[in-house]
mmCIF file of C-alpha atoms in Angstrom:
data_model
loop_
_atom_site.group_PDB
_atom_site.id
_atom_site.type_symbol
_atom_site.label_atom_id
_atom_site.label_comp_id
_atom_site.label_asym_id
_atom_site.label_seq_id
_atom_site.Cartn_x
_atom_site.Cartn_y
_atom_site.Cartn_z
ATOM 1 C CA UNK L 1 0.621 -21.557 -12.965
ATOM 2 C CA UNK L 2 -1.401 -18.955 -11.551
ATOM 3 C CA UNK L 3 -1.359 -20.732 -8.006
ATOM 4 C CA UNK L 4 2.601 -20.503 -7.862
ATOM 5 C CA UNK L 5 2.965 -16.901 -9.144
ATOM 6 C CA UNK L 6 0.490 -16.177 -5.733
ATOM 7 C CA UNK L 7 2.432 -18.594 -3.376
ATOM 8 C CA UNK L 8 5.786 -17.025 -4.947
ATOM 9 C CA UNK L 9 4.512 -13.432 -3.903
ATOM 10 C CA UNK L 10 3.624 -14.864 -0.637
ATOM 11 C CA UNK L 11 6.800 -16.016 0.120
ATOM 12 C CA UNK L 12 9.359 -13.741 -1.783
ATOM 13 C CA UNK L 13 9.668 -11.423 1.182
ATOM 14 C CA UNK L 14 10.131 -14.287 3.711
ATOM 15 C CA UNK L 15 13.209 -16.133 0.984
ATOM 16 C CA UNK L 16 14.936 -12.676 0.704
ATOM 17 C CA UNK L 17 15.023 -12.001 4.545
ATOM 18 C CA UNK L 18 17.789 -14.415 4.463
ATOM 19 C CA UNK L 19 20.385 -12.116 3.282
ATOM 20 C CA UNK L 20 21.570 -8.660 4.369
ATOM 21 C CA UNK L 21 19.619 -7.660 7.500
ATOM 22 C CA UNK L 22 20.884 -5.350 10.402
ATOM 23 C CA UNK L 23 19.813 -4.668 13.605
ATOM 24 C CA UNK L 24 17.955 -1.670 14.505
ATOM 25 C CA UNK L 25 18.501 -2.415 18.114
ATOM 26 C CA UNK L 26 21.547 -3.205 20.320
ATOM 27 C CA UNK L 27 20.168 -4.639 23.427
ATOM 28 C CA UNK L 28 21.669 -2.627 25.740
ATOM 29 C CA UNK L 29 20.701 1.191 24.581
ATOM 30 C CA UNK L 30 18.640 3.488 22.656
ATOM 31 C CA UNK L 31 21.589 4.104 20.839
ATOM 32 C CA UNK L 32 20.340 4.839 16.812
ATOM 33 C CA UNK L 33 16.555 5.894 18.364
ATOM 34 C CA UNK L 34 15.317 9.465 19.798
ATOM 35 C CA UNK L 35 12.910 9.720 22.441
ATOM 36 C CA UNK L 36 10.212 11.796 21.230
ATOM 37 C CA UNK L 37 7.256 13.458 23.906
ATOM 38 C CA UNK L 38 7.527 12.613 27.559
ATOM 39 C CA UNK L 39 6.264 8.731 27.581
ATOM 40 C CA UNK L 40 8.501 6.316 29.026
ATOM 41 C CA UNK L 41 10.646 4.318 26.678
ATOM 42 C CA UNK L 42 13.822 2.705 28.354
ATOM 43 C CA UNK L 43 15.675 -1.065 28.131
ATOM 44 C CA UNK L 44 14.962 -3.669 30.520
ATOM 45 C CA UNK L 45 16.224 -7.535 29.947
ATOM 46 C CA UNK L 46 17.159 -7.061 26.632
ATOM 47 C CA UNK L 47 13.941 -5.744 25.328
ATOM 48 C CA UNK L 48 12.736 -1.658 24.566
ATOM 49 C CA UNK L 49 10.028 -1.215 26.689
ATOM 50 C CA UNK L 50 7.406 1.680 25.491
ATOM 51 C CA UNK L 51 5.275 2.456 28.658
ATOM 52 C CA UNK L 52 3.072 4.948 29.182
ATOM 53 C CA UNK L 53 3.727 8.134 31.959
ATOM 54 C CA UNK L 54 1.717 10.264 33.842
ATOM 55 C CA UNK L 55 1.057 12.796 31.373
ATOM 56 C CA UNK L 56 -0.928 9.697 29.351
ATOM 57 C CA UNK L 57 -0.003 11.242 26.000
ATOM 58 C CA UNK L 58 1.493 10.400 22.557
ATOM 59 C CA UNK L 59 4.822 9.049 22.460
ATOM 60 C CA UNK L 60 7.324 7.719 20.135
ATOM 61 C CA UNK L 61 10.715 6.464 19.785
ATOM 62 C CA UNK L 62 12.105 6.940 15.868
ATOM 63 C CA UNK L 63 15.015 6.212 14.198
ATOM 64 C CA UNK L 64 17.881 8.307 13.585
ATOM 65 C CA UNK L 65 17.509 7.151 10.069
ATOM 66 C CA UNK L 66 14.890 7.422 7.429
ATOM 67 C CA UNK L 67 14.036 4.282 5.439
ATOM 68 C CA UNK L 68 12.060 4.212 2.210
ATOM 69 C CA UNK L 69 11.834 0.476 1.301
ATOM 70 C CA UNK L 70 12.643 -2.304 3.330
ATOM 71 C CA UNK L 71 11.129 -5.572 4.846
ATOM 72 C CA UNK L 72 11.092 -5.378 8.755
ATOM 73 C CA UNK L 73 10.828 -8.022 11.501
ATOM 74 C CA UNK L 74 10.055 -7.170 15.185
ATOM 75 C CA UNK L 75 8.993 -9.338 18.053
ATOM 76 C CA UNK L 76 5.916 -7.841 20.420
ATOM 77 C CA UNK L 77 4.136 -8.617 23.948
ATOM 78 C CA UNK L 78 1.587 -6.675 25.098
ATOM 79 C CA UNK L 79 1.976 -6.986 28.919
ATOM 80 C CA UNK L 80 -0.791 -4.047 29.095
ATOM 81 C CA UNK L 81 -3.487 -3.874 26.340
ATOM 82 C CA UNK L 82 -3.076 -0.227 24.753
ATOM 83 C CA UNK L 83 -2.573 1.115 21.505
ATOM 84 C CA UNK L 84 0.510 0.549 20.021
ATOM 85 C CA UNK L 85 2.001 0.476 16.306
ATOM 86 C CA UNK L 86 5.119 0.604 13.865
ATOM 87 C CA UNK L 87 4.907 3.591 11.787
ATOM 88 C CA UNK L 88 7.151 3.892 8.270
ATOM 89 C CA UNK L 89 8.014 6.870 5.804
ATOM 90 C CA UNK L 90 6.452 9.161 8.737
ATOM 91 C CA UNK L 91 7.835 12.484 10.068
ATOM 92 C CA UNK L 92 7.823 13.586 13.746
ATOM 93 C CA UNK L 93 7.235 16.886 14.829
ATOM 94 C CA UNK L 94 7.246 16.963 18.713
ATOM 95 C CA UNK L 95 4.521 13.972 19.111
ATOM 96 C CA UNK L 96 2.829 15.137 16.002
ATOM 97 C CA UNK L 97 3.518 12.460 13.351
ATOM 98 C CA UNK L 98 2.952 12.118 9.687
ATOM 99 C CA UNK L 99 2.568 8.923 7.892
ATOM 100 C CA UNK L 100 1.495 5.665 8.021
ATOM 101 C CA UNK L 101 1.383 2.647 10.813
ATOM 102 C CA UNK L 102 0.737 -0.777 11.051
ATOM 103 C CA UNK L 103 -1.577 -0.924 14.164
ATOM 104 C CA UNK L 104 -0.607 -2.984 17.236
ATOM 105 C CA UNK L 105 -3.738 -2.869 19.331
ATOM 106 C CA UNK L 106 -6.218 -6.010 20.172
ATOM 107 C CA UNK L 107 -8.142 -7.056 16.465
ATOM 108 C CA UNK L 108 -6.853 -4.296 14.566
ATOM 109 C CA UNK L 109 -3.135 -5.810 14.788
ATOM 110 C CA UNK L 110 -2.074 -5.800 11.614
ATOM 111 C CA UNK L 111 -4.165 -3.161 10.226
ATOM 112 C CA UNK L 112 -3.087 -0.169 8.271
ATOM 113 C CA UNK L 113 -3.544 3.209 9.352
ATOM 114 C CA UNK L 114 -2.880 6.535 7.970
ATOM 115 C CA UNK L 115 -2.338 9.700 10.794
ATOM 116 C CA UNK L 116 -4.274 12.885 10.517
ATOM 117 C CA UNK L 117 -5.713 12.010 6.998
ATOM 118 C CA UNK L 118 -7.398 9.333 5.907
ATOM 119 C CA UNK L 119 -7.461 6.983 8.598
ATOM 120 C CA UNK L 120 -7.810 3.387 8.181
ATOM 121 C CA UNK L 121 -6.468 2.208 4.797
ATOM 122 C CA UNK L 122 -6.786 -2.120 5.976
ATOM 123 C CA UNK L 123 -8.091 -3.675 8.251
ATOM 124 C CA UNK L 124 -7.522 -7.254 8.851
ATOM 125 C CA UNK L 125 -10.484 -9.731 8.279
ATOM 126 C CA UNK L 126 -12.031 -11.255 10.303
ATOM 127 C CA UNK L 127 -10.867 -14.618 9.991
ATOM 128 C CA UNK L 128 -7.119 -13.277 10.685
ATOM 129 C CA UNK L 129 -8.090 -11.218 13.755
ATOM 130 C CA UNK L 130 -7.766 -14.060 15.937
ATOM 131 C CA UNK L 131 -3.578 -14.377 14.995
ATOM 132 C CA UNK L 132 -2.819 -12.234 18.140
ATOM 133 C CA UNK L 133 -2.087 -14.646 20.804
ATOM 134 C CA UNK L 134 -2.253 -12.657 24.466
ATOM 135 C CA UNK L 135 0.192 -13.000 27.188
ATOM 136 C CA UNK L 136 2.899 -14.162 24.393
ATOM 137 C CA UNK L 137 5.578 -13.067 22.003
ATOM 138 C CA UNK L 138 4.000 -12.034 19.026
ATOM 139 C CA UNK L 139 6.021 -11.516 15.670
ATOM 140 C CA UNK L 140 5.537 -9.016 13.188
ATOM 141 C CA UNK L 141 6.275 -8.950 9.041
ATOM 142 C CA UNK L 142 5.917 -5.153 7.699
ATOM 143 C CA UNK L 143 7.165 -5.257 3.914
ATOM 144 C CA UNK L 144 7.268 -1.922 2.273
ATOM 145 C CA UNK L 145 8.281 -1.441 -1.091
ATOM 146 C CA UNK L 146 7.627 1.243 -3.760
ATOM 147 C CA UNK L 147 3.293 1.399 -3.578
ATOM 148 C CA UNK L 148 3.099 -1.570 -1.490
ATOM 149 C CA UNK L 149 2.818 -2.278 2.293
ATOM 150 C CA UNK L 150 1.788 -5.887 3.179
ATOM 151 C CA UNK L 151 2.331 -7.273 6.728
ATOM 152 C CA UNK L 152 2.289 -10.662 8.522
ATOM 153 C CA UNK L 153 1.147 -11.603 12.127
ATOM 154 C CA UNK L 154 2.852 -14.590 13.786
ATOM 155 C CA UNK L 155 3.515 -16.064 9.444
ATOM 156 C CA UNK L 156 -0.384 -15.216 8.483
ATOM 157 C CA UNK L 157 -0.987 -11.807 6.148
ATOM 158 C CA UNK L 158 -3.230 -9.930 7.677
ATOM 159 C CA UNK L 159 -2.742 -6.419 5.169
ATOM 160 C CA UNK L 160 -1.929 -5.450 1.892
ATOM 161 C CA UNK L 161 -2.372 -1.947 0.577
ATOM 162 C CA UNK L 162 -1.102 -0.287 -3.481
ATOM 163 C CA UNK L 163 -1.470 3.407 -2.476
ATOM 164 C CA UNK L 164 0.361 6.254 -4.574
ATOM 165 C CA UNK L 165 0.884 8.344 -1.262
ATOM 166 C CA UNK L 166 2.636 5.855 0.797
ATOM 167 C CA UNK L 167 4.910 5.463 -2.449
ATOM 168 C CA UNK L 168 5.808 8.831 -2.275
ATOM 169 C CA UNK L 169 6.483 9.060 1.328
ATOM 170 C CA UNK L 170 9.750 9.127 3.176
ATOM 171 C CA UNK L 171 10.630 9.110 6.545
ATOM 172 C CA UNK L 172 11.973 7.287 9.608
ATOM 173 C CA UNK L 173 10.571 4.108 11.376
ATOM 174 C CA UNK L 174 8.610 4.955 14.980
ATOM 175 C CA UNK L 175 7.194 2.639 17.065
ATOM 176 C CA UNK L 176 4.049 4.274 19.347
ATOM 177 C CA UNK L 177 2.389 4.955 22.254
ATOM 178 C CA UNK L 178 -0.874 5.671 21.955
ATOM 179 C CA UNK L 179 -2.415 8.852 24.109
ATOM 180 C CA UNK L 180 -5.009 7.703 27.515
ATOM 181 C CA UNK L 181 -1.894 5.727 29.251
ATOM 182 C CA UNK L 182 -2.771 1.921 29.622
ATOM 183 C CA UNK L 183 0.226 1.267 27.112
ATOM 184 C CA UNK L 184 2.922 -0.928 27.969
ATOM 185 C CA UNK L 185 4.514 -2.692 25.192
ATOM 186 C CA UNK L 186 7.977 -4.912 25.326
ATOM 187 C CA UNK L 187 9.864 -5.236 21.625
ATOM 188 C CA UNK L 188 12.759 -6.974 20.108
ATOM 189 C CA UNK L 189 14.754 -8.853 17.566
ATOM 190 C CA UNK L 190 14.362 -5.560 15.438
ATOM 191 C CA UNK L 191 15.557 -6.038 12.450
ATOM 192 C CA UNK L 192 15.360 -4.520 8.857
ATOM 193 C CA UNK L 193 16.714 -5.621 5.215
ATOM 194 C CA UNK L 194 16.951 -2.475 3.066
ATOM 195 C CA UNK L 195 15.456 -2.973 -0.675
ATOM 196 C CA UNK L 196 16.267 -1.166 -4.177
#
């Protein structure tokens, strides 16, 4: 019994993405996102593009609109390797942010990361670190509900954090690029199912 109460927490987020998601992007525009810092983030071939610019700083592109608990898909290839992420329930103040982001960056995909405070909250083991295939679409789980934040690389879990902070945070959705240029990130199918 205890075995299928574990594989039915394992797969409840996965059965429930089935109904009511919405895309966060359109494919043609950054129309529902805001351009935050002077990075480059623009649309090419169907895909948002993050790329660093000359000024090699922080950059982000948020959305319009905060989410508090949802489960989020989002397709990744790393045609440079940089630092990248997804932040959730964070808050943007010129490229300042505050919150919480699952890391997209070389072995520490997958990991959880808190901004300006306590740093890393996960990281994946290191039987999982090998689940980010280079040169390739990667895709990426991030389930955040109430206390909890778990996340999936390419089906395998590679995080799960309780924390009493991230439950009381709110915010938008960001994804990142990391300061020291050498970022260049393509994303898509972007998708998100709000939860209760």
């Amino acid at each position: 019994m205890k075995s299928l109460v574990l594989f039915l927490c394992f797969v409840s987020p996965f059965i429930a993405s089935a109904q009511k998601f919405e895309s966060l992007f359109n494919g043609k525009d950054l129309f529902g996102w805001k351009i935050n810092g002077n990075e480059k983030w623009y649309v090419e071939n169907g895909e948002i593009v993050g790329e660093s610019g000359p000024d090699k700083g922080f950059g982000y592109l948020t959305t319009d609109k905060k989410y508090k608990n949802f489960i989020l898909d989002a397709h990744f290839f790393l045609e440079k390797e940089g630092n990248s992420g997804v932040f959730f329930r964070s808050n943007v103040e010129g490229v300042i942010i505050d919150g919480w982001q699952v890391e997209v960056q070389g072995p520490n995909t997958g990991g959880i990361y808190e901004s300006y405070a306590r740093g890393w909250l996960c990281q994946p083991a290191e039987k999982v670190k090998s689940m980010l295939k280079p040169n390739a679409w990667n895709y990426l789980r991030i389930y955040v509900n109430g206390d909890t934040v778990t996340d999936w690389l390419n089906g395998r879990q590679m995080c799960e954090v309780h924390d009493k902070q991230i439950e009381a945070g709110d915010g938008i959705i960001a994804l990142q690029i990391h300061h020291d240029g050498g970022v260049k990130v393509r994303w898509k199918d972007i998708r998100i199912r709000e939860l209760k």
